[in-house]
Short mmCIF file of C-alpha atoms and ligand atoms in Angstrom, two decimals:
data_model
loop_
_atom_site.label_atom_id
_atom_site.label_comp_id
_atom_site.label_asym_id
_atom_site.label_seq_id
_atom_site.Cartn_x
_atom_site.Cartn_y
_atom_site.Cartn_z
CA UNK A 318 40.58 -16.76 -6.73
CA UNK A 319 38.89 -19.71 -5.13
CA UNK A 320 40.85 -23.37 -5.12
CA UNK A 321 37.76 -24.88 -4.24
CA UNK A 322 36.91 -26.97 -7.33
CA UNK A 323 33.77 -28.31 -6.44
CA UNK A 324 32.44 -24.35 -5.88
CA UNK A 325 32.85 -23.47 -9.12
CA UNK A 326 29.84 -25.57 -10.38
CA UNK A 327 27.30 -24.19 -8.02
CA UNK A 328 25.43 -21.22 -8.63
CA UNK A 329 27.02 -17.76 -7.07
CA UNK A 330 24.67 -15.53 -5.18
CA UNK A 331 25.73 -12.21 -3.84
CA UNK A 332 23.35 -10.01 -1.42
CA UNK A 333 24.42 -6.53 0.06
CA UNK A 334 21.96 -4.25 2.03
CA UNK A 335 22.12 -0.73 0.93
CA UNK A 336 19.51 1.84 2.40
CA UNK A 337 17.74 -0.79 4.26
CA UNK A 338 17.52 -2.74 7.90
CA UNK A 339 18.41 -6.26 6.84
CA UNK A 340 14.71 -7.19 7.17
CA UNK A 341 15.00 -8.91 3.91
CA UNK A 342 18.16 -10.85 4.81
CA UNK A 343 16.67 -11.90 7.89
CA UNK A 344 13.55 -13.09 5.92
CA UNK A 345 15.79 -14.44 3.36
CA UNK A 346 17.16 -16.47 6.34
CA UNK A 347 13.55 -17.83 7.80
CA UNK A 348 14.04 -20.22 4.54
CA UNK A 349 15.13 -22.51 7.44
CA UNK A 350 15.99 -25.58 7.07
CA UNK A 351 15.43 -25.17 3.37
CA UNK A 352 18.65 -23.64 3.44
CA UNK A 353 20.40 -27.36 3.76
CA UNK A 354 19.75 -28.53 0.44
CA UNK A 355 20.56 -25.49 -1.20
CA UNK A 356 23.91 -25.69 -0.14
CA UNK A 357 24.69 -28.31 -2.16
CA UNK A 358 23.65 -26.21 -4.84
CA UNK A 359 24.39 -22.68 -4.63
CA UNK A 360 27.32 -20.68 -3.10
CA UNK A 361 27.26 -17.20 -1.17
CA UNK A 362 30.17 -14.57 -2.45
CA UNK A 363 29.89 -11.22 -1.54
CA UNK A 364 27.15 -11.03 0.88
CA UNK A 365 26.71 -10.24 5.24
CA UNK A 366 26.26 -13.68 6.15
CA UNK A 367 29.78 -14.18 4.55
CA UNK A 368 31.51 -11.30 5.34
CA UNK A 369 33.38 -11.27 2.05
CA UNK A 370 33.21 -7.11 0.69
CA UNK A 371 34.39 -7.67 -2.78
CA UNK A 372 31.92 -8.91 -4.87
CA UNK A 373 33.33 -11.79 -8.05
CA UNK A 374 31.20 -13.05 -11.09
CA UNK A 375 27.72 -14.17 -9.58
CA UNK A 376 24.86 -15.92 -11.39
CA UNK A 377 22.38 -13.71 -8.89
CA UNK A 378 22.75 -10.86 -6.98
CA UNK A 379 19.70 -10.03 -4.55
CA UNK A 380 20.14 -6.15 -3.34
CA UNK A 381 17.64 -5.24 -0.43
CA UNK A 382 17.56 -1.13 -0.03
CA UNK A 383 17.03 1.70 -2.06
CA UNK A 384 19.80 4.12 -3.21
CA UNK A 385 20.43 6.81 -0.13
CA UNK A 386 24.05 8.00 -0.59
CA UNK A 387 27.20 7.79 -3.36
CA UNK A 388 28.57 4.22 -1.94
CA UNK A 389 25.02 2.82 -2.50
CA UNK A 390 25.06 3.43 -5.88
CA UNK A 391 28.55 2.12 -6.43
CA UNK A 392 27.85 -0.73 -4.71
CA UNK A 393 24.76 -1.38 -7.12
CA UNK A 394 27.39 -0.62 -10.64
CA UNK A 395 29.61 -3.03 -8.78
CA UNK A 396 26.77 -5.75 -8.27
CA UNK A 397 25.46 -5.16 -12.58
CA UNK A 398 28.56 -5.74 -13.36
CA UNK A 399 29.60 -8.72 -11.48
CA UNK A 400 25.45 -10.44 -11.19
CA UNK A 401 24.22 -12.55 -14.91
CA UNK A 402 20.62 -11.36 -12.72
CA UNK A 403 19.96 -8.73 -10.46
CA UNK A 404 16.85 -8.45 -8.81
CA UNK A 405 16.00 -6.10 -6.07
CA UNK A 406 14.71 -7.32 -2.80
CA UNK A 407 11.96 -5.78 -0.58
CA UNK A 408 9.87 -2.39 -0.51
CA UNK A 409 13.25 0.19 0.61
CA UNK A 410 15.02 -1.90 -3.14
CA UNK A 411 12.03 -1.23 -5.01
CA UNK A 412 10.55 2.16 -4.52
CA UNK A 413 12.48 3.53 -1.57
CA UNK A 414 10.32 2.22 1.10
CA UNK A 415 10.23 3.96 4.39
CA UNK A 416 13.81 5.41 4.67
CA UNK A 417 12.45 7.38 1.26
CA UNK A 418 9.84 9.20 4.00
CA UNK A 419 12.41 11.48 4.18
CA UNK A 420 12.10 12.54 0.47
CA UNK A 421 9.92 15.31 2.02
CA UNK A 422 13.05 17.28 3.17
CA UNK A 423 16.25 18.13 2.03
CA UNK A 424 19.26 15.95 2.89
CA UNK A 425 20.84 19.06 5.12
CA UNK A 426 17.16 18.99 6.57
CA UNK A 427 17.70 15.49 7.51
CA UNK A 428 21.37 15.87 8.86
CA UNK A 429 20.46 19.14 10.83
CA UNK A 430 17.51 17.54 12.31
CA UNK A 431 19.31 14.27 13.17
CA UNK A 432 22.63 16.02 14.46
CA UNK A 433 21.95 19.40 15.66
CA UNK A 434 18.33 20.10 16.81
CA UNK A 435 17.25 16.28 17.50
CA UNK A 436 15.55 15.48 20.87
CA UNK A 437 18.82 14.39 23.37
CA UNK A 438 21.53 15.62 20.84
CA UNK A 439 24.64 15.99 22.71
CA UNK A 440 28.08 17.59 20.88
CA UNK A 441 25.62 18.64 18.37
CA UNK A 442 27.64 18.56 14.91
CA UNK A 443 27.27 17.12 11.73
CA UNK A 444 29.53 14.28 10.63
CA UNK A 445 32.37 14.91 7.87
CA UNK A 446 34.37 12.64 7.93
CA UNK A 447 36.25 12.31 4.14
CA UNK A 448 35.07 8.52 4.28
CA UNK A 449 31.65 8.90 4.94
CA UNK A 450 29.58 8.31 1.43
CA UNK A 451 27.75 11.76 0.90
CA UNK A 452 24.12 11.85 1.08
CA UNK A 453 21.88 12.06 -2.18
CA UNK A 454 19.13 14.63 -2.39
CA UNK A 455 16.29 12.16 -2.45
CA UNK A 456 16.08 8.07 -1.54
CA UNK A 457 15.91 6.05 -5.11
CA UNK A 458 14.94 3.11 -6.56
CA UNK A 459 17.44 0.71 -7.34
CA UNK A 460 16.08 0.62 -10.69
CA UNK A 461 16.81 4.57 -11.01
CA UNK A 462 20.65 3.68 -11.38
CA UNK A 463 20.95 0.11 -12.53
CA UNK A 464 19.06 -2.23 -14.58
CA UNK A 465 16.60 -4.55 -12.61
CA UNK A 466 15.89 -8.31 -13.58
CA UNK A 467 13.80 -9.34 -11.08
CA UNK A 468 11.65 -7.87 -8.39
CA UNK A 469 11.11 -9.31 -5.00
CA UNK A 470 7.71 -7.04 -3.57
CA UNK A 471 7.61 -7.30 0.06
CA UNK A 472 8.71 -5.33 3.57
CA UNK A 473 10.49 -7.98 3.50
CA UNK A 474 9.41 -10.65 0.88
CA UNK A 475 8.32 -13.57 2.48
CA UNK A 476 10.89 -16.73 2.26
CA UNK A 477 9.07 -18.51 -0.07
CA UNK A 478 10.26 -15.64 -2.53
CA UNK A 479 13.36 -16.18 -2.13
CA UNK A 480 13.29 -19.76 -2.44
CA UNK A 481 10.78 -19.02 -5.32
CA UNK A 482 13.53 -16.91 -7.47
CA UNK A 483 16.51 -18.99 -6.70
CA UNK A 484 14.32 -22.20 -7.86
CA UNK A 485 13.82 -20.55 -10.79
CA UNK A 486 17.30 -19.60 -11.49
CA UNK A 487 18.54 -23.07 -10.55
CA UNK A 488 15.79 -24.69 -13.25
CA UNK A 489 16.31 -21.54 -15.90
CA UNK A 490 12.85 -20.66 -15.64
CA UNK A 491 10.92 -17.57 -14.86
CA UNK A 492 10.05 -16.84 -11.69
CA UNK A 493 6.25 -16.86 -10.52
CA UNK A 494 5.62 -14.49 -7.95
CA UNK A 495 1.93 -16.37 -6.75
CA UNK A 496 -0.69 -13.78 -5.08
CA UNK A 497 0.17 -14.48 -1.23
CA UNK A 498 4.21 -14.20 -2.21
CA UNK A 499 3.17 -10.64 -3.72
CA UNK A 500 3.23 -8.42 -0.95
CA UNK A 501 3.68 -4.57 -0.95
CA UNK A 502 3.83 -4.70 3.09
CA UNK B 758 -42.96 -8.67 -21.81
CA UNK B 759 -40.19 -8.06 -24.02
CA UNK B 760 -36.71 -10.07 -24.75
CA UNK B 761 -34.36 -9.55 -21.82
CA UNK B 762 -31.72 -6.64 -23.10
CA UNK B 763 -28.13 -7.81 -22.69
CA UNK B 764 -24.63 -7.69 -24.13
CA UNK B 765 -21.10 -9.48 -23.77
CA UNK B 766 -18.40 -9.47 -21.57
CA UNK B 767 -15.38 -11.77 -23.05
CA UNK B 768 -18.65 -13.64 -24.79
CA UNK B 769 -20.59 -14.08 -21.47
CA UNK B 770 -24.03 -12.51 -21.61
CA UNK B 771 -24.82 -9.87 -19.25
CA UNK B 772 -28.27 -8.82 -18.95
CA UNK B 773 -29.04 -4.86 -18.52
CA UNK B 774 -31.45 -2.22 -17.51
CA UNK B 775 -32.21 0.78 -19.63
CA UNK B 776 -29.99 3.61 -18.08
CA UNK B 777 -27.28 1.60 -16.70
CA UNK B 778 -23.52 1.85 -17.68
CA UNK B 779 -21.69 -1.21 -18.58
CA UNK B 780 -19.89 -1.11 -15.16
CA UNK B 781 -23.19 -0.96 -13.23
CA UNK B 782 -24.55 -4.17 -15.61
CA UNK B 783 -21.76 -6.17 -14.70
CA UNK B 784 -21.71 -5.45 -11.07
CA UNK B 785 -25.19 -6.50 -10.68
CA UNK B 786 -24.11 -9.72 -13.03
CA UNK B 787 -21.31 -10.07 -10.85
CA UNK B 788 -18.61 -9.63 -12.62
CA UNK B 789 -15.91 -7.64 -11.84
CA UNK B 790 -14.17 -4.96 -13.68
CA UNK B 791 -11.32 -3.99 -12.41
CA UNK B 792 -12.21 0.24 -11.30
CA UNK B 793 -11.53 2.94 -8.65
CA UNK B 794 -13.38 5.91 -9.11
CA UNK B 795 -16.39 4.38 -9.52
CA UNK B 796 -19.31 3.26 -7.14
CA UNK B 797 -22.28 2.56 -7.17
CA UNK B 798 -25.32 4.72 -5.95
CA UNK B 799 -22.59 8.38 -7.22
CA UNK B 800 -22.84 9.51 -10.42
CA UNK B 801 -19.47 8.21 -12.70
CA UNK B 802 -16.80 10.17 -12.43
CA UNK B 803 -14.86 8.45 -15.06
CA UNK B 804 -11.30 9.83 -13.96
CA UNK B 805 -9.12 7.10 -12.95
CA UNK B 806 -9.35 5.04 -16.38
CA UNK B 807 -8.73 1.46 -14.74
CA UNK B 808 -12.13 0.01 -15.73
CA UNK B 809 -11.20 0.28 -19.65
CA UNK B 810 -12.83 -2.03 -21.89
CA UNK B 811 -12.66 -2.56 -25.80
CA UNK B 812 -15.42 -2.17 -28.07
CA UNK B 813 -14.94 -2.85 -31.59
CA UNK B 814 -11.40 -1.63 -31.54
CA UNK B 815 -11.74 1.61 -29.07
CA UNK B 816 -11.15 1.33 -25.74
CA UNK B 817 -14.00 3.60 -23.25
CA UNK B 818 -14.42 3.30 -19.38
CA UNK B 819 -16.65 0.89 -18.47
CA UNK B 820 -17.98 3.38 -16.05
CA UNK B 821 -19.37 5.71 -18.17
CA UNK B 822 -20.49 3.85 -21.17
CA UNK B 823 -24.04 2.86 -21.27
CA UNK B 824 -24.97 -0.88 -22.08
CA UNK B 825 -26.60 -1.16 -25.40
CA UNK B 826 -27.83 -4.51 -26.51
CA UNK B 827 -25.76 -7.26 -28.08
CA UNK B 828 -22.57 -4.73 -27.49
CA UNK B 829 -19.58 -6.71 -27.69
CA UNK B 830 -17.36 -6.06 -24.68
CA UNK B 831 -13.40 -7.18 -24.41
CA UNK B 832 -12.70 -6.80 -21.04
CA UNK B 833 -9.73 -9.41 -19.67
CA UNK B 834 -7.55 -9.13 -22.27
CA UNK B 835 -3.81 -9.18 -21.89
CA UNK B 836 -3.70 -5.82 -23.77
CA UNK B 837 -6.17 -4.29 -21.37
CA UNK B 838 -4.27 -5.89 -18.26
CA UNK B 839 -0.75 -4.37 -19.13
CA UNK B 840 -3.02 -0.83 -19.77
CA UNK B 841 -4.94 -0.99 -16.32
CA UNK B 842 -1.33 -2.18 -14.81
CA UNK B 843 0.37 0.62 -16.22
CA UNK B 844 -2.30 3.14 -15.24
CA UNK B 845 -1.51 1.97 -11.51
CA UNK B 846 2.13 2.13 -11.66
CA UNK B 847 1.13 5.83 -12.82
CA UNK B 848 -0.89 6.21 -9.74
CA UNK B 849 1.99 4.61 -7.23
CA UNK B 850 4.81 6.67 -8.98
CA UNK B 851 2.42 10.36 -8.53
CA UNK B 852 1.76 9.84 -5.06
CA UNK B 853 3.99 8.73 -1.90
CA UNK B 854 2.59 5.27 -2.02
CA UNK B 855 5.31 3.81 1.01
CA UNK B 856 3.02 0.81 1.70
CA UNK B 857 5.04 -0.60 4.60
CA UNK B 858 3.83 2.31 6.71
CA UNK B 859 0.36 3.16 5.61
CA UNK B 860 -2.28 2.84 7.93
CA UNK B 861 -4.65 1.14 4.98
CA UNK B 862 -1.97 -1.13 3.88
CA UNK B 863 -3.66 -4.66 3.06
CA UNK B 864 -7.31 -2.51 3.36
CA UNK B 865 -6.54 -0.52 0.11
CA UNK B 866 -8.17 -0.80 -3.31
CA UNK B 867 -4.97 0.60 -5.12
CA UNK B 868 -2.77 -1.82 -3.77
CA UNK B 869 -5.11 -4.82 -3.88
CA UNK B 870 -5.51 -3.90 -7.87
CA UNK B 871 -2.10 -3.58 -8.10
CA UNK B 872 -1.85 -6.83 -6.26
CA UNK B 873 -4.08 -8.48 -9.10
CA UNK B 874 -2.57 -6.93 -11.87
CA UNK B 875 0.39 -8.32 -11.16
CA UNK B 876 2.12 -5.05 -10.52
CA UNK B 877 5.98 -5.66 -8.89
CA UNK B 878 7.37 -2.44 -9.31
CA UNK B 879 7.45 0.58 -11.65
CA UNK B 880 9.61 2.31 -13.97
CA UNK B 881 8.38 5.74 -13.77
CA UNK B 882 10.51 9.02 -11.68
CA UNK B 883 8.49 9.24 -8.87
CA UNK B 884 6.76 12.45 -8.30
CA UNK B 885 7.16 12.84 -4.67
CA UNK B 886 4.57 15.25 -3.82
CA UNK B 887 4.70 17.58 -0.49
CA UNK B 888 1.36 18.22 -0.45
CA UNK B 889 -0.47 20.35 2.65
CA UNK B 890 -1.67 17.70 5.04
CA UNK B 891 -5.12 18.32 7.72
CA UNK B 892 -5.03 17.04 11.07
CA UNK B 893 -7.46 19.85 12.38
CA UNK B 894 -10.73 17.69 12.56
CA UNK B 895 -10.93 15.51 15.86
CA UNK B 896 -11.73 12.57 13.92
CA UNK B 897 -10.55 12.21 10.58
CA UNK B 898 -6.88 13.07 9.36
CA UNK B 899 -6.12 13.94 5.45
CA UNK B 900 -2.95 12.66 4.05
CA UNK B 901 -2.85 14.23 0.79
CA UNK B 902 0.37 12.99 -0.69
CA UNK B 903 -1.74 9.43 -1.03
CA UNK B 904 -4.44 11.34 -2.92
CA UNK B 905 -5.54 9.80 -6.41
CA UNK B 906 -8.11 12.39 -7.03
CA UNK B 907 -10.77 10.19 -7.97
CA UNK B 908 -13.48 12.07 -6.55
CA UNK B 909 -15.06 9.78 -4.25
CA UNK B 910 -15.36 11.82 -1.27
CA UNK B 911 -16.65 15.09 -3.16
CA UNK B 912 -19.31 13.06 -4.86
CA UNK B 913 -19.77 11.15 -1.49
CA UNK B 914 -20.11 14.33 0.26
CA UNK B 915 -22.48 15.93 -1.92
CA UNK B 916 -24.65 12.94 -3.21
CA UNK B 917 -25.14 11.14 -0.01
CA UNK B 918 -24.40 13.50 3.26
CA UNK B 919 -25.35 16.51 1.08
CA UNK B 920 -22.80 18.45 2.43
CA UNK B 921 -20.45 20.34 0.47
CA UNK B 922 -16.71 19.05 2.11
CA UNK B 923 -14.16 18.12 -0.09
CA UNK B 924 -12.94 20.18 -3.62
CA UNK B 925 -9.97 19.47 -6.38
CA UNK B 926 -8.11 22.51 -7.46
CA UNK B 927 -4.94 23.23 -9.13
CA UNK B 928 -3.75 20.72 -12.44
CA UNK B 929 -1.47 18.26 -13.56
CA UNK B 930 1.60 17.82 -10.50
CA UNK B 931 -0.31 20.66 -9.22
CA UNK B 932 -3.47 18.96 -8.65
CA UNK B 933 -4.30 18.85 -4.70
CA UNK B 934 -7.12 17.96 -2.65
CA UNK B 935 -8.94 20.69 -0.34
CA UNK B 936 -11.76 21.56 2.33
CA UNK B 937 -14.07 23.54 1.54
CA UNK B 938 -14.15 26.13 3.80
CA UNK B 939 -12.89 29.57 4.03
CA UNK B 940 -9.76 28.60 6.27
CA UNK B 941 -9.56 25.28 4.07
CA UNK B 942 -9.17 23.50 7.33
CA UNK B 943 -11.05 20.24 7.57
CA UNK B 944 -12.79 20.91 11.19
CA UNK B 945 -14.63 24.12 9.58
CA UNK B 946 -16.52 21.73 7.59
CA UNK B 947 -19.70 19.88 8.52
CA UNK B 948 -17.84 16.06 8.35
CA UNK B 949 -18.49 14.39 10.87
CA UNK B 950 -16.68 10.61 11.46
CA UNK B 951 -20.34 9.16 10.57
CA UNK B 952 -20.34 10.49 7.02
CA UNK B 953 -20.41 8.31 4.03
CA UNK B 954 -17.27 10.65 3.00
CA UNK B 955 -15.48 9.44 5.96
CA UNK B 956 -15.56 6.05 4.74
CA UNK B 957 -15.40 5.76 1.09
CA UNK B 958 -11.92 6.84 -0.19
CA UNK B 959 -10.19 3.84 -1.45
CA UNK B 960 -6.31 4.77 -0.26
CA UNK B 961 -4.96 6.29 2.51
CA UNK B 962 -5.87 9.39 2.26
CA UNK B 963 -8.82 10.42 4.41
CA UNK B 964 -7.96 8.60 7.59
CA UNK B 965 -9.60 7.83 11.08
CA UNK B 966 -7.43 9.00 13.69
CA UNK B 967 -8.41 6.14 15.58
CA UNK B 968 -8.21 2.40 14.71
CA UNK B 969 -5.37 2.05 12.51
CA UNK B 970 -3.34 -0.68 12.58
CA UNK B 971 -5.96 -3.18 14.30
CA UNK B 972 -6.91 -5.70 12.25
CA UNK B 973 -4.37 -8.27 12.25
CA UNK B 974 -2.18 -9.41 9.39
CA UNK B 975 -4.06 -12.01 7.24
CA UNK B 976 -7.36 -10.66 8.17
CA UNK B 977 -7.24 -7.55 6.00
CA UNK B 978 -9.93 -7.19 3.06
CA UNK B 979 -7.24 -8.45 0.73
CA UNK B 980 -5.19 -10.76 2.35
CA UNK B 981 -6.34 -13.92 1.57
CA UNK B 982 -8.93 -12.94 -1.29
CA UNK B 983 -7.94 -10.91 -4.35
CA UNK B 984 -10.17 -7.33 -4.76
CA UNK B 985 -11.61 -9.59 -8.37
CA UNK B 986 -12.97 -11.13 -5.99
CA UNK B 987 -13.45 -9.46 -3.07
CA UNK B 988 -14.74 -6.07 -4.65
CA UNK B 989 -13.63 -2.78 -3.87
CA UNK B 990 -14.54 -2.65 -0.09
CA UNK B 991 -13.27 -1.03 3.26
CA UNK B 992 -13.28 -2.78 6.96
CA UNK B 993 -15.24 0.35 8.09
CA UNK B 994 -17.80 1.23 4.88
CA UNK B 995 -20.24 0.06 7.14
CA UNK B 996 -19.59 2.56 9.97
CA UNK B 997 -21.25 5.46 7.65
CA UNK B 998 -24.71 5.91 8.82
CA UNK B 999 -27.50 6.56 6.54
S1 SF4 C 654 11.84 -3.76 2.59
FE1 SF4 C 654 11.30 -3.72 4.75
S2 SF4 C 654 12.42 -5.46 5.64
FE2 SF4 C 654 13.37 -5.00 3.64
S3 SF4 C 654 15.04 -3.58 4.11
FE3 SF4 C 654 13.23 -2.32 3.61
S4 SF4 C 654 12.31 -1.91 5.62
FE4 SF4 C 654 13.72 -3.62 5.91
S1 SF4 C 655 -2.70 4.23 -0.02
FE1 SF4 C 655 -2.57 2.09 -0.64
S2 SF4 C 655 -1.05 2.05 -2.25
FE2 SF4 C 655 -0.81 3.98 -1.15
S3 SF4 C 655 0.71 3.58 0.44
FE3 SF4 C 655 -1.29 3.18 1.35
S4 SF4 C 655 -1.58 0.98 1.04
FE4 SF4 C 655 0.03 1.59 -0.36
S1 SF4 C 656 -9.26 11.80 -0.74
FE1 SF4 C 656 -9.56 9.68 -1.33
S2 SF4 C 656 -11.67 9.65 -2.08
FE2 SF4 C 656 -11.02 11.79 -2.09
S3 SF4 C 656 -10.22 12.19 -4.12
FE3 SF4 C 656 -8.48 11.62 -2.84
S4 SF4 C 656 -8.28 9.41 -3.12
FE4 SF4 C 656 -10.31 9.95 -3.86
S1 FES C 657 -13.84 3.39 -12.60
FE1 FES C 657 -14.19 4.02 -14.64
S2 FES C 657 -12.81 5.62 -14.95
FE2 FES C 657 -12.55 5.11 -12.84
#
């Protein structure tokens, strides 16, 4: 529980990154010096840039990456049932983006070709350790296991995107996404 | 000599020819209907259903609909934008539309109508096709998987290089794009990189093997313009020689 009394008034916002490269938190970040005022206004909880791994009630939760193994998908339950909105960040979130290029094989495909016949593979096995989350057949959407509030377009979304949504959480109003903030790529 | 024919568009007049479809009237008025499988100078094709208007209560394809006079046309209605919208999400979800790494990305008339539609995301299980691709020609590369099958490059072939190149075959999931000839392989075909065909498909689907990724971000076709504006256009349309 947090003793911080004055952090209980600003508006919680989790991220995570599940099957993507933290393109979109880096993005996120080239808010710049935007990112002064805001902290008078909203707080980070679970999230990379705080290092804290169990998520609490959050007004937003922004989710960049699709859904590539079991703990990705547990991790998106977790952040529905913690998040008032949940909107999914970037491309990979959105529609698998390019980790789901490797929906044209089979998982073992994917593992064999990564761990026993790739170019300079040395000790060639596959991984098993018990805590490794197992692979699912195919790279999802986010919105294939969770409901979606808001969708961020992008590889990643430009900063003015995210400003864009969490202005429009912060005033209760619905986010407008204008043409140039719209980006597939 | 006589009265000039026209009919409405959302209650603007559009003048017409005898013989022309309503898409081909408002092209030449300069308007823009939102379409991919048509263009003009190929006979309509009338497959990919984004150009649907309303006409006392039905909805038709633009595209194939010839003007009559004093026709009243509903074309930008908020109806009709969630229906073309949805029709593209349809698109996106049957093909491996992966934008960040397509070679047409910011070039591409699906995504720049999806753009303008105001298409985030979509809803539907994603097909995921494995379709055969064709890198045998030395110019041109096929990535089928990015197919829409509107018909483009057959009609493109046959209408304008008079060549017979491209075929559909198979239905529904099924559906795929091949060459026509007797190995199905794309270099045992008369293309060549000159072709009208080479440079009409409106996705990423019949590819130069050279040139991709040139132009700069920002000074793609639909960067800074949307395609309601811009019309459906490629960087290299201009390459084809007549
Ligand atoms: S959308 Fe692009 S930037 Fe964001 S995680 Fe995926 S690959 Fe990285
Ligand atoms: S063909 Fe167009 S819509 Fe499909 S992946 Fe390429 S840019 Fe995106
Ligand atoms: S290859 Fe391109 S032009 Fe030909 S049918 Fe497919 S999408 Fe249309
Ligand atoms: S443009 Fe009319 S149906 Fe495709």
């Amino acid at each position: 529980m947090s003793t911080d009394a004055a952090s209980t008034v600003k508006v919680k916002v989790a991220t995570c990154s599940l099957a993507g490269c933290f393109g979109c938190h880096m993005s996120f970040l080239d808010i710049d010096e935007r990112i002064i005022p805001l902290i008078d206004v909203i707080q980070f909880d679970r999230s990379p840039l705080t290092d804290i791994k169990i998520i609490g009630d959050c007004d937003i939760g922004l989710i960049e990456g699709g859904l590539c193994n079991e703990e990705n998908v547990h991790v998106a339950q977790q952040f529905r049932q913690h998040c008032k909105i949940l909107v999914a960040v970037g491309a990979c979130a959105i529609n698998g983006g390019v980790p789901a290029l490797r929906n044209r094989y089979s998982a073992q495909e994917c593992l064999e070709e990564s761990y026993l016949h790739g170019l300079g593979v040395v000790d060639a096995q596959i991984p098993n350790d018990a805590e490794l989350p197992a692979l699912l057949p195919k790279v999802v959407p986010l919105q294939s296991a969770v409901h979606v509030d808001y969708f961020l377009p992008g590889c990643p979304p430009p900063a003015d995107a995210f400003m864009e949504i969490i202005n429009a959480v912060l005033q209760k109003r619905e986010p407008q996404l204008d043409y140039a903030t719209r980006r597939f790529d | 000599m006589t009265d000039t024919l026209q009919f409405f568009i959302d209650q603007q007049a559009v003048p017409f020819q005898p013989g022309q479809t309503l898409m081909q009237a408002a092209q030449a008025a300069g308007l823009y209907i939102p379409h991919l499988c048509f263009h003009d100078g190929l006979t309509p094709h009338g497959s990919c259903r984004v150009c649907i208007v309303e006409i006392n209560g039905s909805i038709r394809a633009a595209c194939t609909t010839p003007a009559t006079a004093n026709l009243q046309v509903h074309s930008e209605t908020s109806a009709l934008r969630t229906q073309r919208r949805q029709l593209i999400e349809l698109l996106f979800a049957e093909g491996n539309h992966l934008c960040p790494s397509c070679e047409v990305s910011g070039n591409c008339q699906l995504q720049a109508l999806a753009y303008d539609l105001g298409m985030t995301h979509y809803e539907f299980v994603p097909l995921d096709p494995h379709r055969q691709n064709d890198g045998s020609h030395p110019d041109l590369f096929i990535e089928q998987d990015r197919c829409i099958f509107c018909e483009l490059c057959t009609r493109s072939a046959q209408q304008q290089d008079h060549k017979n190149v491209f075929g559909i075959g198979g239905r529904g999931a099924d559906t795929y794009l091949f060459a026509q000839a007797d190995s199905s392989r794309l270099a045992d075909t008369a293309i060549t990189a000159q072709d009208h065909a080479a440079h009409i498909c409106p996705v990423g689907c019949i590819l130069p093997k050279q040139g991709s990724y040139q132009i700069p971000i920002g000074q793609r076709v639909y960067d800074e313009q949307p395609i309601h504006l811009r019309g459906n256009h490629r960087p290299d349309e201009q390459d084809a020689t007549p």
